[in-house]
């Protein structure tokens, strides 16, 4: 089957001149560890909008789910018909200290979305991944639900696993594409979750996701007791002077800013950072083992994104979703269905 598909032309969608543009590419001859995936669904993430703004000719999309169409001769863990997901973290060297230590997302020779492999995006009808970098989807997860987990889910899960300890109080600022997943993951990890929001109307929804406390950002000083970890999501940076106080974030607490990096410099109040000995931890999606672990956790614990599904009809569909993302009207993850 693989040989029959070589040379097949299919469309991908690139950000050219600030617009989503349909272009053609072809299926190459598969390398020994390549996996050809026929896309059935793809999440549309705010990072896609960021990459569009860079003006690079990258094929867009990085939250893909689909069915394996063909595999390279050395692939042993997947077979034709397997349901898999991936798209952000594409390759790493496999032999550096990061790769050998299970932290391949930090590999200096990694290829991630927007940094290489420019003809390969999950908004196309096909995606060519590497064995180990496309992940089997557990049966308990629908393809719609699995798509946003490939980036948003991996990002928040990895950050929480690396920073949260049993008994911690964890704050989640924002109930959006990342925030509503972070609330669920943290609650399913068994810790107290405090949601901080600008919108009173979201309180009931936050509690439904697993929050044990809800406080408005303007009244954050009314929090019942300090947080050990504060995860900041959303499209804009908050007023750090309100949050980096020891009655809000406990001394020696950890700040996890996951806001998209398009807001200029990250400027934190140096006096409280110094005297309250705060740490800052950032997270870029997840390494392979953590990604696979996240999918199993979500399947077993019932973590599911809230999705709006859009039937894919070409670049117009992507452009419309990008406008909604820019206007903050998506609730809470957009998913393309091919």
Tab-separated table of C-alpha atoms in Angstrom:
chain	number	residue	atom	x	y	z
A	1	UNK	CA	0.000	0.000	0.000
A	2	UNK	CA	2.828	2.411	0.864
A	3	UNK	CA	4.397	2.096	-2.589
A	4	UNK	CA	1.058	2.732	-4.298
A	5	UNK	CA	0.624	6.006	-2.415
A	6	UNK	CA	4.087	7.430	-3.136
A	7	UNK	CA	3.746	10.540	-5.267
A	8	UNK	CA	0.078	11.049	-4.410
A	9	UNK	CA	-0.664	14.762	-4.330
A	10	UNK	CA	-2.711	16.238	-1.485
A	11	UNK	CA	-3.370	19.734	-0.148
A	12	UNK	CA	-1.757	21.338	2.874
A	13	UNK	CA	-2.541	24.788	4.247
A	14	UNK	CA	0.220	27.289	4.895
A	15	UNK	CA	0.414	30.755	6.344
A	16	UNK	CA	1.535	32.852	3.395
A	17	UNK	CA	1.316	36.622	3.446
A	18	UNK	CA	-0.746	36.513	6.622
A	19	UNK	CA	-3.418	34.328	5.020
A	20	UNK	CA	-4.195	30.620	5.077
A	21	UNK	CA	-3.235	29.377	1.626
A	22	UNK	CA	-3.928	26.003	0.046
A	23	UNK	CA	-0.849	24.459	-1.578
A	24	UNK	CA	-0.017	21.020	-2.907
A	25	UNK	CA	2.517	18.516	-1.635
A	26	UNK	CA	3.081	14.834	-2.323
A	27	UNK	CA	3.465	11.707	-0.261
A	28	UNK	CA	7.159	10.782	-0.257
A	29	UNK	CA	8.678	7.352	-0.138
A	30	UNK	CA	8.458	6.339	3.509
A	31	UNK	CA	11.628	6.040	5.528
A	32	UNK	CA	12.116	2.974	7.758
A	33	UNK	CA	10.523	4.630	10.828
A	34	UNK	CA	7.920	6.758	9.029
A	35	UNK	CA	4.199	6.441	9.684
A	36	UNK	CA	1.714	7.720	7.114
A	37	UNK	CA	-1.488	8.852	8.813
A	38	UNK	CA	-4.740	9.732	7.059
A	39	UNK	CA	-6.159	12.594	9.106
A	40	UNK	CA	-9.702	12.338	10.426
A	41	UNK	CA	-9.566	15.228	12.933
A	42	UNK	CA	-7.324	18.095	13.931
A	43	UNK	CA	-7.517	20.562	16.747
A	44	UNK	CA	-7.035	24.232	15.904
A	45	UNK	CA	-4.880	25.845	18.563
A	46	UNK	CA	-3.886	29.421	19.335
A	47	UNK	CA	-0.332	28.334	18.453
A	48	UNK	CA	-1.508	27.891	14.858
A	49	UNK	CA	-2.485	31.546	14.848
A	50	UNK	CA	0.947	32.426	16.257
A	51	UNK	CA	2.734	30.425	13.539
A	52	UNK	CA	0.556	32.096	10.896
A	53	UNK	CA	1.770	35.436	12.211
A	54	UNK	CA	5.417	34.437	11.849
A	55	UNK	CA	5.058	34.508	8.072
A	56	UNK	CA	6.935	31.247	7.554
A	57	UNK	CA	5.756	28.747	4.890
A	58	UNK	CA	4.953	26.027	7.425
A	59	UNK	CA	2.109	23.606	6.791
A	60	UNK	CA	-0.338	24.481	9.565
A	61	UNK	CA	-1.833	22.197	12.215
A	62	UNK	CA	-0.300	20.210	15.059
A	63	UNK	CA	-3.149	18.510	16.966
A	64	UNK	CA	-3.901	15.678	14.593
A	65	UNK	CA	-5.697	12.361	14.990
A	66	UNK	CA	-6.142	9.812	12.252
A	67	UNK	CA	-5.685	6.266	11.031
A	68	UNK	CA	-2.391	4.712	10.002
A	69	UNK	CA	-2.404	4.220	6.242
A	70	UNK	CA	1.096	2.774	5.809
A	71	UNK	CA	4.297	2.255	7.817
A	72	UNK	CA	8.008	2.094	7.067
A	73	UNK	CA	9.776	-1.233	7.022
A	74	UNK	CA	11.272	-0.861	10.524
A	75	UNK	CA	8.066	0.175	12.310
A	76	UNK	CA	6.997	-2.442	14.868
A	77	UNK	CA	4.702	-0.661	17.335
A	78	UNK	CA	1.989	0.450	14.892
A	79	UNK	CA	0.106	-1.181	12.061
A	80	UNK	CA	-2.217	-0.140	9.279
A	81	UNK	CA	-5.545	0.880	10.811
A	82	UNK	CA	-4.117	1.974	14.174
A	83	UNK	CA	-5.609	5.222	15.502
A	84	UNK	CA	-2.873	7.674	16.444
A	85	UNK	CA	-2.327	11.320	17.303
A	86	UNK	CA	0.473	13.873	17.311
A	87	UNK	CA	1.860	16.761	15.315
A	88	UNK	CA	3.805	19.173	17.529
A	89	UNK	CA	6.912	17.245	18.594
A	90	UNK	CA	8.127	15.565	15.417
A	91	UNK	CA	11.624	14.186	15.995
A	92	UNK	CA	14.656	14.258	18.266
A	93	UNK	CA	18.178	12.872	17.982
A	94	UNK	CA	17.634	9.922	20.336
A	95	UNK	CA	21.141	9.915	21.834
A	96	UNK	CA	21.741	13.189	23.730
A	97	UNK	CA	21.404	13.580	27.499
A	98	UNK	CA	17.856	14.887	27.104
A	99	UNK	CA	16.690	12.044	24.884
A	100	UNK	CA	18.374	9.380	26.997
A	101	UNK	CA	16.853	10.932	30.123
A	102	UNK	CA	13.301	10.890	28.758
A	103	UNK	CA	13.230	14.645	28.110
A	104	UNK	CA	13.426	14.559	24.330
A	105	UNK	CA	11.302	17.695	23.980
A	106	UNK	CA	14.471	19.590	25.059
A	107	UNK	CA	16.745	17.932	22.481
A	108	UNK	CA	18.888	20.461	20.603
A	109	UNK	CA	18.264	18.545	17.386
A	110	UNK	CA	14.516	18.289	17.869
A	111	UNK	CA	12.038	19.206	15.191
A	112	UNK	CA	8.891	20.832	16.521
A	113	UNK	CA	5.967	22.566	14.886
A	114	UNK	CA	7.119	25.675	13.061
A	115	UNK	CA	10.832	24.853	13.257
A	116	UNK	CA	11.181	22.369	10.408
A	117	UNK	CA	9.412	19.653	8.433
A	118	UNK	CA	7.569	22.475	6.708
A	119	UNK	CA	5.430	20.349	4.372
A	120	UNK	CA	3.862	18.373	7.190
A	121	UNK	CA	0.870	19.719	9.092
A	122	UNK	CA	-2.282	18.179	10.523
A	123	UNK	CA	-4.623	20.417	8.502
A	124	UNK	CA	-3.641	18.343	5.467
A	125	UNK	CA	-5.335	15.100	4.521
A	126	UNK	CA	-2.163	13.155	5.336
A	127	UNK	CA	0.516	13.488	7.977
A	128	UNK	CA	3.881	11.706	7.967
A	129	UNK	CA	5.063	11.075	11.509
A	130	UNK	CA	7.900	9.111	13.078
A	131	UNK	CA	7.354	5.978	15.115
A	132	UNK	CA	7.377	7.036	18.750
A	133	UNK	CA	6.268	10.562	17.915
A	134	UNK	CA	2.737	9.586	16.927
A	135	UNK	CA	0.855	8.041	19.815
A	136	UNK	CA	-1.809	5.322	19.978
A	137	UNK	CA	-5.168	6.748	21.054
A	138	UNK	CA	-6.869	4.773	23.853
A	139	UNK	CA	-10.236	3.312	22.939
A	140	UNK	CA	-11.940	5.322	25.696
A	141	UNK	CA	-11.152	8.611	23.909
A	142	UNK	CA	-13.097	9.724	20.860
A	143	UNK	CA	-11.057	11.204	18.031
A	144	UNK	CA	-12.727	14.584	18.607
A	145	UNK	CA	-11.694	14.571	22.267
A	146	UNK	CA	-8.232	13.209	21.532
A	147	UNK	CA	-7.277	15.943	19.052
A	148	UNK	CA	-6.892	18.883	21.499
A	149	UNK	CA	-5.021	16.649	23.933
A	150	UNK	CA	-2.123	16.406	21.449
A	151	UNK	CA	-1.004	19.937	22.361
A	152	UNK	CA	-3.229	21.562	24.988
A	153	UNK	CA	-3.618	18.401	27.045
A	154	UNK	CA	0.063	17.485	26.870
A	155	UNK	CA	1.111	21.027	27.805
A	156	UNK	CA	-0.943	21.355	30.973
A	157	UNK	CA	-0.505	17.740	32.081
A	158	UNK	CA	3.275	17.902	31.797
A	159	UNK	CA	3.423	21.204	33.679
A	160	UNK	CA	1.251	19.854	36.499
A	161	UNK	CA	3.143	16.569	36.862
A	162	UNK	CA	6.438	18.462	37.107
A	163	UNK	CA	5.296	21.009	39.693
A	164	UNK	CA	2.441	19.632	41.818
A	165	UNK	CA	2.886	17.531	44.953
A	166	UNK	CA	0.246	15.712	47.044
A	167	UNK	CA	-1.456	18.133	49.415
A	168	UNK	CA	-0.775	21.209	47.274
A	169	UNK	CA	-3.346	23.863	46.516
A	170	UNK	CA	-3.159	24.573	42.801
A	171	UNK	CA	-4.464	27.758	41.230
A	172	UNK	CA	-5.607	27.869	37.614
A	173	UNK	CA	-5.993	31.358	36.159
A	174	UNK	CA	-8.344	31.281	33.186
A	175	UNK	CA	-11.076	28.896	32.027
A	176	UNK	CA	-10.269	28.671	28.355
A	177	UNK	CA	-8.643	26.231	25.960
A	178	UNK	CA	-5.807	25.350	28.332
A	179	UNK	CA	-7.443	26.299	31.612
A	180	UNK	CA	-10.487	24.032	31.439
A	181	UNK	CA	-8.186	21.057	30.814
A	182	UNK	CA	-5.760	22.086	33.553
A	183	UNK	CA	-8.631	22.196	36.064
A	184	UNK	CA	-9.683	18.661	35.134
A	185	UNK	CA	-6.182	17.180	35.169
A	186	UNK	CA	-5.289	18.792	38.496
A	187	UNK	CA	-8.551	17.720	40.135
A	188	UNK	CA	-8.108	14.138	38.884
A	189	UNK	CA	-4.620	14.172	40.421
A	190	UNK	CA	-6.325	14.591	43.767
A	191	UNK	CA	-5.249	18.100	44.756
A	192	UNK	CA	-7.314	21.139	45.703
A	193	UNK	CA	-7.963	23.291	42.652
A	194	UNK	CA	-8.648	27.002	42.974
A	195	UNK	CA	-9.935	28.671	39.822
A	196	UNK	CA	-9.243	32.367	39.307
A	197	UNK	CA	-11.365	34.012	36.649
A	198	UNK	CA	-12.485	37.410	35.427
A	199	UNK	CA	-16.020	36.102	34.874
A	200	UNK	CA	-18.423	35.307	37.722
A	201	UNK	CA	-20.694	33.429	35.299
A	202	UNK	CA	-18.054	30.718	34.885
A	203	UNK	CA	-18.148	29.638	38.534
A	204	UNK	CA	-20.614	26.774	38.089
A	205	UNK	CA	-18.727	25.497	35.069
A	206	UNK	CA	-15.416	25.660	36.944
A	207	UNK	CA	-16.844	23.641	39.817
A	208	UNK	CA	-18.163	21.118	37.313
A	209	UNK	CA	-14.645	20.691	35.937
A	210	UNK	CA	-13.432	19.849	39.430
A	211	UNK	CA	-12.574	23.127	41.154
A	212	UNK	CA	-12.931	23.217	44.923
A	213	UNK	CA	-12.783	27.024	45.161
A	214	UNK	CA	-13.555	29.897	42.804
A	215	UNK	CA	-12.391	33.483	43.138
A	216	UNK	CA	-12.598	36.480	40.836
A	217	UNK	CA	-9.294	37.974	39.730
A	218	UNK	CA	-10.319	41.342	41.116
A	219	UNK	CA	-10.924	39.734	44.537
A	220	UNK	CA	-7.985	37.334	44.496
A	221	UNK	CA	-6.887	38.549	47.940
A	222	UNK	CA	-10.029	36.831	49.301
A	223	UNK	CA	-8.580	33.404	48.519
A	224	UNK	CA	-9.045	31.054	51.481
A	225	UNK	CA	-5.365	30.160	51.816
A	226	UNK	CA	-2.234	30.526	49.679
A	227	UNK	CA	-1.450	28.388	46.650
A	228	UNK	CA	1.659	26.288	46.193
A	229	UNK	CA	1.396	26.323	42.393
A	230	UNK	CA	-0.218	28.928	40.138
A	231	UNK	CA	-0.824	27.997	36.491
A	232	UNK	CA	-1.542	30.999	34.294
A	233	UNK	CA	-3.444	30.367	31.064
A	234	UNK	CA	-5.252	32.645	28.648
A	235	UNK	CA	-4.310	34.949	25.796
A	236	UNK	CA	-2.926	37.835	27.872
A	237	UNK	CA	-0.557	38.302	30.771
A	238	UNK	CA	-2.232	39.298	34.065
A	239	UNK	CA	-1.249	41.965	36.567
A	240	UNK	CA	1.573	40.114	38.302
A	241	UNK	CA	1.545	42.486	41.274
A	242	UNK	CA	-1.889	41.139	42.255
A	243	UNK	CA	-0.895	37.491	42.009
A	244	UNK	CA	2.670	37.441	43.292
A	245	UNK	CA	1.788	38.193	46.893
A	246	UNK	CA	2.394	35.598	49.594
A	247	UNK	CA	-1.247	35.584	50.644
A	248	UNK	CA	-2.083	34.436	47.095
A	249	UNK	CA	0.972	32.405	46.022
A	250	UNK	CA	2.666	30.908	49.065
A	251	UNK	CA	6.312	31.593	49.763
A	252	UNK	CA	8.540	29.268	47.767
A	253	UNK	CA	5.590	28.736	45.433
A	254	UNK	CA	5.841	28.003	41.733
A	255	UNK	CA	4.492	30.190	38.946
A	256	UNK	CA	3.693	28.359	35.684
A	257	UNK	CA	3.016	30.853	32.854
A	258	UNK	CA	1.450	29.021	29.911
A	259	UNK	CA	0.128	32.103	28.136
A	260	UNK	CA	0.997	32.168	24.434
A	261	UNK	CA	4.344	33.965	23.952
A	262	UNK	CA	3.072	36.888	21.913
A	263	UNK	CA	2.596	39.501	24.627
A	264	UNK	CA	6.076	41.006	24.784
A	265	UNK	CA	8.500	40.672	27.720
A	266	UNK	CA	7.528	38.688	30.795
A	267	UNK	CA	8.158	41.256	33.548
A	268	UNK	CA	7.764	40.070	37.148
A	269	UNK	CA	7.980	42.152	40.351
A	270	UNK	CA	11.543	41.631	41.537
A	271	UNK	CA	10.969	42.432	45.216
A	272	UNK	CA	8.377	39.721	45.800
A	273	UNK	CA	10.226	37.278	43.546
A	274	UNK	CA	13.292	37.754	45.747
A	275	UNK	CA	11.808	37.955	49.263
A	276	UNK	CA	9.148	35.279	48.754
A	277	UNK	CA	11.569	33.006	46.838
A	278	UNK	CA	9.225	32.231	43.976
A	279	UNK	CA	10.185	29.881	41.158
A	280	UNK	CA	9.075	30.140	37.538
A	281	UNK	CA	8.463	26.946	35.565
A	282	UNK	CA	7.572	26.834	31.880
A	283	UNK	CA	6.359	23.867	29.857
A	284	UNK	CA	6.505	23.101	26.137
A	285	UNK	CA	3.979	20.376	25.311
A	286	UNK	CA	5.559	17.065	26.456
A	287	UNK	CA	8.243	14.511	25.766
A	288	UNK	CA	7.153	11.234	24.205
A	289	UNK	CA	6.773	9.157	27.358
A	290	UNK	CA	4.883	11.936	29.154
A	291	UNK	CA	2.607	12.418	26.140
A	292	UNK	CA	1.680	8.725	26.109
A	293	UNK	CA	1.157	8.824	29.879
A	294	UNK	CA	-1.155	11.835	29.502
A	295	UNK	CA	-3.363	10.030	27.005
A	296	UNK	CA	-3.725	7.023	29.304
A	297	UNK	CA	-4.480	9.276	32.293
A	298	UNK	CA	-7.135	11.206	30.353
A	299	UNK	CA	-8.744	7.980	29.153
A	300	UNK	CA	-8.846	6.348	32.585
A	301	UNK	CA	-9.855	9.446	34.553
A	302	UNK	CA	-12.369	10.854	32.085
A	303	UNK	CA	-10.595	14.094	31.212
A	304	UNK	CA	-12.290	15.517	28.130
A	305	UNK	CA	-12.028	18.838	26.339
A	306	UNK	CA	-15.090	20.898	25.554
A	307	UNK	CA	-15.041	21.072	21.768
A	308	UNK	CA	-16.683	22.870	18.881
A	309	UNK	CA	-16.508	20.659	15.796
A	310	UNK	CA	-16.197	22.208	12.331
A	311	UNK	CA	-16.647	20.254	9.104
A	312	UNK	CA	-13.507	20.956	7.098
A	313	UNK	CA	-14.210	22.759	3.827
A	314	UNK	CA	-10.810	24.220	3.062
A	315	UNK	CA	-8.935	27.378	3.977
A	316	UNK	CA	-12.182	29.272	4.626
A	317	UNK	CA	-12.938	26.998	7.564
A	318	UNK	CA	-9.510	27.576	9.095
A	319	UNK	CA	-9.736	31.339	8.575
A	320	UNK	CA	-13.145	31.443	10.262
A	321	UNK	CA	-11.833	29.538	13.277
A	322	UNK	CA	-8.790	31.827	13.471
A	323	UNK	CA	-11.117	34.837	13.619
A	324	UNK	CA	-13.056	33.208	16.446
A	325	UNK	CA	-9.835	32.426	18.297
A	326	UNK	CA	-8.719	36.015	17.916
A	327	UNK	CA	-12.090	37.183	19.245
A	328	UNK	CA	-11.974	34.640	22.108
A	329	UNK	CA	-15.323	33.110	21.172
A	330	UNK	CA	-14.316	29.438	20.860
A	331	UNK	CA	-15.618	27.285	23.745
A	332	UNK	CA	-13.121	25.845	24.392
A	333	UNK	CA	-11.261	23.916	21.674
A	334	UNK	CA	-11.946	23.972	17.937
A	335	UNK	CA	-11.700	20.654	16.102
A	336	UNK	CA	-11.707	20.115	12.352
A	337	UNK	CA	-13.435	17.006	11.058
A	338	UNK	CA	-12.227	15.790	7.655
